[in-house]
Short mmCIF file of C-alpha atoms and ligand atoms in Angstrom, two decimals:
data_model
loop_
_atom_site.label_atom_id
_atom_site.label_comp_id
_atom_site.label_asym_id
_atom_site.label_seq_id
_atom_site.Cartn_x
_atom_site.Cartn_y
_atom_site.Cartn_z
CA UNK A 152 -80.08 -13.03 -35.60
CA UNK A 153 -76.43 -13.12 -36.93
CA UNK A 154 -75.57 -10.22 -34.51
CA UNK A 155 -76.99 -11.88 -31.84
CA UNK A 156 -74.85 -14.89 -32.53
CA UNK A 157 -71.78 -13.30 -32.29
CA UNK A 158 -72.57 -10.86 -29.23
CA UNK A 159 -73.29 -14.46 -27.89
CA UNK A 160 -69.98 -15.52 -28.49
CA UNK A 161 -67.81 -12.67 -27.82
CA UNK A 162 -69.84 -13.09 -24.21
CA UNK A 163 -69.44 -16.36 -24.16
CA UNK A 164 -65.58 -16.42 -24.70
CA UNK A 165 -65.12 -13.54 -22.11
CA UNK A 166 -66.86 -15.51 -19.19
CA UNK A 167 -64.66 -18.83 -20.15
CA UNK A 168 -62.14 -16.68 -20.39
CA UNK A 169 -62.46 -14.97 -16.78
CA UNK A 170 -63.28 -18.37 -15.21
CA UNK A 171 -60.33 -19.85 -16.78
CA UNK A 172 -57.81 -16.93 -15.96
CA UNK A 173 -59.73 -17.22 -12.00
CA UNK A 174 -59.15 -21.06 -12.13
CA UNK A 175 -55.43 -21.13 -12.71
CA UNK A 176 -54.99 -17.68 -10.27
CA UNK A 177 -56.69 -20.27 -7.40
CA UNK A 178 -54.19 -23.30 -8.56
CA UNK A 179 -50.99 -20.47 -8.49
CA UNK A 180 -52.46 -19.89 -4.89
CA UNK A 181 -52.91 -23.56 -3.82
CA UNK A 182 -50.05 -24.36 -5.15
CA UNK A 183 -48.33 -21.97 -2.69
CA UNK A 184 -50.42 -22.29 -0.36
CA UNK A 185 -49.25 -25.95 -0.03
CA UNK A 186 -45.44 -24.87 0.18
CA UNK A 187 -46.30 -22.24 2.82
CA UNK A 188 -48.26 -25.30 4.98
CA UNK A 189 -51.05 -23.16 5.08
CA UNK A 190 -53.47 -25.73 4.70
CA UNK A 191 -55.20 -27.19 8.00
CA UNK A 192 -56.73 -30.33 8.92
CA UNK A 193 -59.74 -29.88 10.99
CA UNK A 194 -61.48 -32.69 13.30
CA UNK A 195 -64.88 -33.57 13.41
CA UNK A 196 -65.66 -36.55 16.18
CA UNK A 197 -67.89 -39.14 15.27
CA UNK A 198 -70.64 -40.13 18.58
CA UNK A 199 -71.34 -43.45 19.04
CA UNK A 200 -75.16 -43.48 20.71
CA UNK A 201 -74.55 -46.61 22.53
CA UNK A 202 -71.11 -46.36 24.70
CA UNK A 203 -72.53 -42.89 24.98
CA UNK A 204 -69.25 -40.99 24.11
CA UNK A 205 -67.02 -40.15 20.62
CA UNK A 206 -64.85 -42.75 19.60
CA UNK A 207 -63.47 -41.95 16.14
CA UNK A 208 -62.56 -38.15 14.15
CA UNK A 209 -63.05 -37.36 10.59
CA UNK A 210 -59.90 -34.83 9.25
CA UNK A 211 -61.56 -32.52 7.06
CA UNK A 212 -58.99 -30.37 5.20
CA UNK A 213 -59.54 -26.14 5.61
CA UNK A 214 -57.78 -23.19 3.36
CA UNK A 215 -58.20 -19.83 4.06
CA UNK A 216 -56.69 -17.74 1.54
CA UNK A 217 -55.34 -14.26 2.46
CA UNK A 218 -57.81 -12.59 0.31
CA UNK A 219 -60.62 -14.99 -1.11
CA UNK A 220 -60.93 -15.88 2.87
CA UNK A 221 -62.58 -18.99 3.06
CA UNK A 222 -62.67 -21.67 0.02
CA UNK A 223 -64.97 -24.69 0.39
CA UNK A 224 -62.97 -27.80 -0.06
CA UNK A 225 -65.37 -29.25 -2.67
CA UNK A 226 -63.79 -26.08 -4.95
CA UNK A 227 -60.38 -26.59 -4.19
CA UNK A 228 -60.00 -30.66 -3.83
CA UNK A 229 -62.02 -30.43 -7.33
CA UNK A 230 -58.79 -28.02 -8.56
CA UNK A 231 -55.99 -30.24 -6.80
CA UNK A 232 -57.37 -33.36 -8.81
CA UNK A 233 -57.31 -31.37 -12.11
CA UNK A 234 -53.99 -30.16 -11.15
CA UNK A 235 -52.23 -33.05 -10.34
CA UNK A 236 -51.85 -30.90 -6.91
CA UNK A 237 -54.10 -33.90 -5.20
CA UNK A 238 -51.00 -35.85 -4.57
CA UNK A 239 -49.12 -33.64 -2.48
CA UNK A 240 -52.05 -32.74 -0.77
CA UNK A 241 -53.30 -35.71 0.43
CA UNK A 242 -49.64 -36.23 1.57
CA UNK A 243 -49.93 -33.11 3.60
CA UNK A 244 -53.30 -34.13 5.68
CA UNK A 245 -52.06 -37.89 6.07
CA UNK A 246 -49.33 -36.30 7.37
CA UNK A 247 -51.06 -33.82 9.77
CA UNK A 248 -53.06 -36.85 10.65
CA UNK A 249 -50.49 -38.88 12.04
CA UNK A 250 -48.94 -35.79 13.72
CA UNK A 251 -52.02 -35.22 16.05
CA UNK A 252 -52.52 -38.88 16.53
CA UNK A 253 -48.72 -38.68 18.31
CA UNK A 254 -49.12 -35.16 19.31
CA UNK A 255 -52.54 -35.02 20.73
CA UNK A 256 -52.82 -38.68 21.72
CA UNK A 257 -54.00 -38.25 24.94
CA UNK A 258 -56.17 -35.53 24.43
CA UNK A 259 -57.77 -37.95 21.97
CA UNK A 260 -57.59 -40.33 24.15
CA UNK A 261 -59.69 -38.26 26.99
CA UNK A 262 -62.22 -37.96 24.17
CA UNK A 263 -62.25 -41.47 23.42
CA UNK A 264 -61.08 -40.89 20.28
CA UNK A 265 -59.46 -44.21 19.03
CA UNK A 266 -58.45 -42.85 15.69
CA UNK A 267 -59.04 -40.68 12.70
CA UNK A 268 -60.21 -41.01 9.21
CA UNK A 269 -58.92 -39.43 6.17
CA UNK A 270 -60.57 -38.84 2.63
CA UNK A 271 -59.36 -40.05 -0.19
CA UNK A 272 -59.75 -38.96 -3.69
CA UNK A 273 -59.55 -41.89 -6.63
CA UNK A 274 -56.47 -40.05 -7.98
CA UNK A 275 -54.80 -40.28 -5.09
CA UNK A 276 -56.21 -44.04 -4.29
CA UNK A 277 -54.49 -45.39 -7.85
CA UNK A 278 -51.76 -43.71 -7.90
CA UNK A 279 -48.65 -46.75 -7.32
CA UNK A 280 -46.84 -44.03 -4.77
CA UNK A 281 -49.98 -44.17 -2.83
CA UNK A 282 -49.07 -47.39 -0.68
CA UNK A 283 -45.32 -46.97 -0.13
CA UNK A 284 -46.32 -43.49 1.02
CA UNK A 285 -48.60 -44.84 3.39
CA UNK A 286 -46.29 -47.07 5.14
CA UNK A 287 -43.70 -44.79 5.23
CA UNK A 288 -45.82 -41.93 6.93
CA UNK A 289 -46.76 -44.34 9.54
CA UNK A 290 -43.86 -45.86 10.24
CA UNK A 291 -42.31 -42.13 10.30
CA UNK A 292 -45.22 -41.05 13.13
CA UNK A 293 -44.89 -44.64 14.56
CA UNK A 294 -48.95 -44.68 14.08
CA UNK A 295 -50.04 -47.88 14.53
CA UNK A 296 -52.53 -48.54 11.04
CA UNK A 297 -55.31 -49.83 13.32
CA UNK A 298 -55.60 -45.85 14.21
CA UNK A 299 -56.06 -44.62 10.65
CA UNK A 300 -59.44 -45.56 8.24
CA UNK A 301 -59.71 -44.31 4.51
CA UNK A 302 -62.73 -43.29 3.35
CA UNK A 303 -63.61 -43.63 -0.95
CA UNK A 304 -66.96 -42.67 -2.75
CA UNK A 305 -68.90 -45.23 -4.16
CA UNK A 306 -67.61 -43.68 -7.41
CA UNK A 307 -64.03 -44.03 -6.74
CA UNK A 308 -64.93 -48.24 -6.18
CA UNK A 309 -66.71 -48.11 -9.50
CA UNK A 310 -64.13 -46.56 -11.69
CA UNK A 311 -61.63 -49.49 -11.13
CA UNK A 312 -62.98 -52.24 -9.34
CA UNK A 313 -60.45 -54.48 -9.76
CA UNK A 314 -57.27 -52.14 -8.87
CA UNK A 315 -59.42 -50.40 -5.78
CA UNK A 316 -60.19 -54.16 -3.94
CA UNK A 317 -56.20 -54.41 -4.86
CA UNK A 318 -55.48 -51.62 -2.78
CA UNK A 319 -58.29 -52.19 -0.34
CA UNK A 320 -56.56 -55.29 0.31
CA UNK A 321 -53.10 -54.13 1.20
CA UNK A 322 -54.84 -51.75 3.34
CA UNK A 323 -56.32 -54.31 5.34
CA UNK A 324 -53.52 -56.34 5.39
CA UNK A 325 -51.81 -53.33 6.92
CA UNK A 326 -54.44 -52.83 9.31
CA UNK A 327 -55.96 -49.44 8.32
CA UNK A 328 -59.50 -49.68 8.42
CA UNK A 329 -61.73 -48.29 4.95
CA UNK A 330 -65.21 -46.96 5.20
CA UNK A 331 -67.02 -46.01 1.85
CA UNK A 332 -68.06 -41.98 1.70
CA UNK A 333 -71.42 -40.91 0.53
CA UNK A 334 -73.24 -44.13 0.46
CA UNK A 335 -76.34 -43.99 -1.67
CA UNK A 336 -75.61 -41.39 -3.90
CA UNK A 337 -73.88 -43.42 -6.92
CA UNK A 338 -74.54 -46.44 -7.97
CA UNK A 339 -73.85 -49.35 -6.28
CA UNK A 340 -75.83 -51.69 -4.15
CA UNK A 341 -74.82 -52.90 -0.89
CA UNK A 342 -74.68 -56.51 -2.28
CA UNK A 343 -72.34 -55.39 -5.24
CA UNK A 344 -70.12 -53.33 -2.08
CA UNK A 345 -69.82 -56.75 -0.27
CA UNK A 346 -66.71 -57.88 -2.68
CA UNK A 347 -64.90 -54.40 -1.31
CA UNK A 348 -62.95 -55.43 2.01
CA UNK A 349 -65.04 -52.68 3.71
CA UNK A 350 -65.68 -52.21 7.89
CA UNK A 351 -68.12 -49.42 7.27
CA UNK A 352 -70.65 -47.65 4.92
CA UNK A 353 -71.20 -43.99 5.52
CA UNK A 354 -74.66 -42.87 4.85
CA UNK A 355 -74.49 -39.71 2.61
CA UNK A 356 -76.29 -36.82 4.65
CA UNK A 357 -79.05 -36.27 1.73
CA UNK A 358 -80.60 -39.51 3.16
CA UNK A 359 -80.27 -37.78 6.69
CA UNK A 360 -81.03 -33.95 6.36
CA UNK A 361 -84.97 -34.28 5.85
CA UNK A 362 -85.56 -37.25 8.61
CA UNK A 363 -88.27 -37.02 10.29
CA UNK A 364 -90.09 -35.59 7.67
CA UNK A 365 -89.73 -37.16 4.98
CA UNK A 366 -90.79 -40.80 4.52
CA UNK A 367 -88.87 -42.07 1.48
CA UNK A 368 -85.25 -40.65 3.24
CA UNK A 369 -86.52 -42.64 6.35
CA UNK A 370 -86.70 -45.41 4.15
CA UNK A 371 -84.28 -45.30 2.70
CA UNK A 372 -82.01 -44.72 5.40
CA UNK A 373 -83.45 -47.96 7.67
CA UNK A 374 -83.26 -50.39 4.19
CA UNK A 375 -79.18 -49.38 3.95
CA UNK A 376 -78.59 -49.48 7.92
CA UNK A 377 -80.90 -53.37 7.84
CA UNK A 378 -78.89 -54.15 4.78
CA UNK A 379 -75.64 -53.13 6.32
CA UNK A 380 -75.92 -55.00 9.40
CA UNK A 381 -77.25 -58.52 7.53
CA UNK A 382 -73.37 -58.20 5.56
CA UNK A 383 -71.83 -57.70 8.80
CA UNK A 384 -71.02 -53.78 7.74
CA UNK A 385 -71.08 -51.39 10.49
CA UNK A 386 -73.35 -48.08 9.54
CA UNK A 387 -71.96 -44.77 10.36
CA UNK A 388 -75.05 -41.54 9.28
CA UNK A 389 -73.48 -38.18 8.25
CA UNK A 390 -75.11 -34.85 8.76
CA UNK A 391 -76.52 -35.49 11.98
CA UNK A 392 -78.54 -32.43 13.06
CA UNK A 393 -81.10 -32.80 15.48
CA UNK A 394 -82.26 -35.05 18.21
CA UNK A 395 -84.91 -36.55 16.31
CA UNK A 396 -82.59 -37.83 13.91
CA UNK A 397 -79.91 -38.98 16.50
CA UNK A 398 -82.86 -41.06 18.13
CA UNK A 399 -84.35 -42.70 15.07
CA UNK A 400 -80.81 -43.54 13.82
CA UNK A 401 -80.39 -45.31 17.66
CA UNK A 402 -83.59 -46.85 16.93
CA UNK A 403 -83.02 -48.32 13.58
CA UNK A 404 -79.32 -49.46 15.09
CA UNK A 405 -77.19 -46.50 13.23
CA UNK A 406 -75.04 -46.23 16.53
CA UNK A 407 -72.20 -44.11 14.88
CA UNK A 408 -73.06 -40.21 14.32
CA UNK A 409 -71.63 -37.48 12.24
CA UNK A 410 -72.54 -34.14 12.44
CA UNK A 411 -73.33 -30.60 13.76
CA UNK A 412 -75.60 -32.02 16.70
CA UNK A 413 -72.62 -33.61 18.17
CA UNK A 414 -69.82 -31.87 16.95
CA UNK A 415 -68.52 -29.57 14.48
CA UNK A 416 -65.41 -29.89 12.08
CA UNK A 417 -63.03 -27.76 14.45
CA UNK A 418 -59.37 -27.52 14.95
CA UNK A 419 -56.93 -30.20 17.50
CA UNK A 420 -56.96 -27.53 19.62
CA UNK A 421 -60.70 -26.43 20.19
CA UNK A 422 -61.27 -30.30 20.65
CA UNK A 423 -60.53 -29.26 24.86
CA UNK A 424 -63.79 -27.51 25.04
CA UNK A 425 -66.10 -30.33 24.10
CA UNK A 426 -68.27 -31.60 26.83
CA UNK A 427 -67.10 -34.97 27.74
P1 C2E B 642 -67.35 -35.46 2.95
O1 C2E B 642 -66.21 -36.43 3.02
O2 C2E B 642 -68.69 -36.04 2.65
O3 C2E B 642 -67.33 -34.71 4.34
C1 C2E B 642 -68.46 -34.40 5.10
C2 C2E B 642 -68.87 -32.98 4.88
O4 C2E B 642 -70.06 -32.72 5.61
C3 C2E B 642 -67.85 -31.96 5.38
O5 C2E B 642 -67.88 -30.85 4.48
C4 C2E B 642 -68.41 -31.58 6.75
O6 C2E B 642 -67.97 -30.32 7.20
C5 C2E B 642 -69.88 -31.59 6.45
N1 C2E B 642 -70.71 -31.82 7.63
C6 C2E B 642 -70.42 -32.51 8.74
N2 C2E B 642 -71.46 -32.55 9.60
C7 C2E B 642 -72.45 -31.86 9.00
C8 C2E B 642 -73.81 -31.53 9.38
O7 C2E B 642 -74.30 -31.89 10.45
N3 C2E B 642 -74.54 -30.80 8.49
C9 C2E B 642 -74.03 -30.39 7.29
N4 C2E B 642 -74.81 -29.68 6.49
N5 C2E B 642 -72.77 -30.67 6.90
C10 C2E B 642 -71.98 -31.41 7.75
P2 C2E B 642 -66.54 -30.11 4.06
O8 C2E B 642 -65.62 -30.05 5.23
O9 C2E B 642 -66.95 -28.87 3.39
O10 C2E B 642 -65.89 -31.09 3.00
C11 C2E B 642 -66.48 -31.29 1.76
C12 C2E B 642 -65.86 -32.43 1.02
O11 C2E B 642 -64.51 -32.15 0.67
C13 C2E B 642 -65.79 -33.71 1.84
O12 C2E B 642 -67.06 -34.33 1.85
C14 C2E B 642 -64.74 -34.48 1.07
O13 C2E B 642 -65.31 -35.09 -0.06
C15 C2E B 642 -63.82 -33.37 0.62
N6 C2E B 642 -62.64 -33.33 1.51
C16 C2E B 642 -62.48 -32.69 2.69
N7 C2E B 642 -61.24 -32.90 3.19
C17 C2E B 642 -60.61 -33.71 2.31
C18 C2E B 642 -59.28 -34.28 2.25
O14 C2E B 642 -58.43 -34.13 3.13
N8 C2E B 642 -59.00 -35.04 1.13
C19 C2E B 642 -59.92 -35.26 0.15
N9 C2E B 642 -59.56 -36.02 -0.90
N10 C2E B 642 -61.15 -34.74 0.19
C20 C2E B 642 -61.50 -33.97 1.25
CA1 CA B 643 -65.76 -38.19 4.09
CA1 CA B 644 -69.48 -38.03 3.14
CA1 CA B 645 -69.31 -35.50 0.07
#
């Protein structure tokens, strides 16, 4: 037993060891990869089911690496947090933001594409640079704030409630708009989310991916979209895959739509090809 203990170990302290050397090899690599500007922002539109045409475009942030190819953004966001890499990062896609918003703005206009959302990690949200850098992004762009919304996790509002309505606040008062990301997967009901000076809850695609089939999702799902629209909150789903789910969301009043049955996360420049 006492050699199996230690073979443990010695196994157990090589794996730590090789995730920890891979870990800081991917943070070297981010970390240049963020003075090369080799990260992208991709668009995904959002559909709204009852003007019958896209009217809004989530950036989603892309890396591929030279020789890992692809890395999911859940890996590397997760890494930039840890890093303290987060902050120049989300600098980087606000900024790529506001740059198609000028650049592309009537392409996105064609679209009906009134603006763009960006994701925000709670690092990022509470840090006190976070506002200044805001304003001056768009007042370098010239982007008028009624074209930009910030999306935060449920978790992100529950970690500092008091400092996050802060913020909300000035954000508001700017004119951004702020959606909360992943709604339903943390904690907090919709009554405790009316204090948060909110326009929109997204519905986290869990709730989404097994509709029709599932019963309790489609529950769940019309319960947050009736809730939502009794606060005056407009309901946005995510992970929109099929018809059927496009036509119960219309149904239950979900008129906003994220997802693969509409449209992919794709670059400014693919946004041409999709079928107005
Ligand atoms: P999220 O904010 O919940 O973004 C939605 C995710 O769902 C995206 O994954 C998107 O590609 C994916 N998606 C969209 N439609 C569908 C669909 O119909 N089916 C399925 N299965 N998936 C769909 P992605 O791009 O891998 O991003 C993962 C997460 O990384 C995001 O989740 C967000 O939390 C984070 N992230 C991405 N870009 C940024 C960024 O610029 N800043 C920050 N802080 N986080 C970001
Ligand atoms: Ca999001
Ligand atoms: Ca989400
Ligand atoms: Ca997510």
């Amino acid at each position: 037993a006492k050699d199996f203990g230690r073979n443990q170990a010695v196994y157990f302290s090589y794996t730590l060891d090789a995730e920890i050397k891979n870990k800081i090899r991917l943070e070297q690599k981010l970390r240049q990869a963020l003075a090369d500007d080799k990260l992208m922002v991709y668009l995904q539109p959002q559909f709204n089911l009852q003007h019958n045409r896209f009217y809004w475009a989530e950036a989603l942030v892309r890396w591929v690496d030279d020789e890992d190819g692809f890395i999911p953004p859940d890996i590397f966001i997760a890494l930039a947090e840890e890093s303290g890499l987060i902050h120049e990062l989300g600098l980087v896609v606000l900024r790529q933001v506001c740059h198609y918003l000028v650049e592309h703005e009537l392409l996105l206009k064609s679209l009906g594409i009134e603006g763009i959302s960006v994701n925000l990690s709670g690092n990022q949200f509470f840090a006190k640079s976070f506002m200044p850098q805001v304003k001056a992004v768009l007042n370098e762009y010239k982007v008028k704030p009624e074209q930009l919304e910030f999306e935060l996790t449920e978790s992100v509002l529950m970690e500092n409630t008091q400092q996050a309505i802060d913020v909300m606040q000035q954000l508001r008062e700017l004119g951004c708009r702020l959606s909360v990301d992943d709604f339903g997967t943390g904690y907090s009901s919709l009554a405790y989310l009316k204090q948060f000076p909110i326009h929109c809850i997204k519905i986290d695609r869990t709730f989404i991916r097994d509709i029709p089939n599932d019963q309790q999702d489609i529950e769940i799902a019309s319960a947050i979209i009736a809730m939502a629209q009794k606060l005056g909150l407009e309901t946005i789903a995510e992970g929109v895959e099929t018809q059927e789910q496009s036509d119960f969301l219309l149904a239950q009043g979900c008129y906003c739509i994220q997802g693969y049955f509409y449209a992919k996360p794709m670059p400014v420049s693919q946004l041409k090809s999709l079928k107005r």
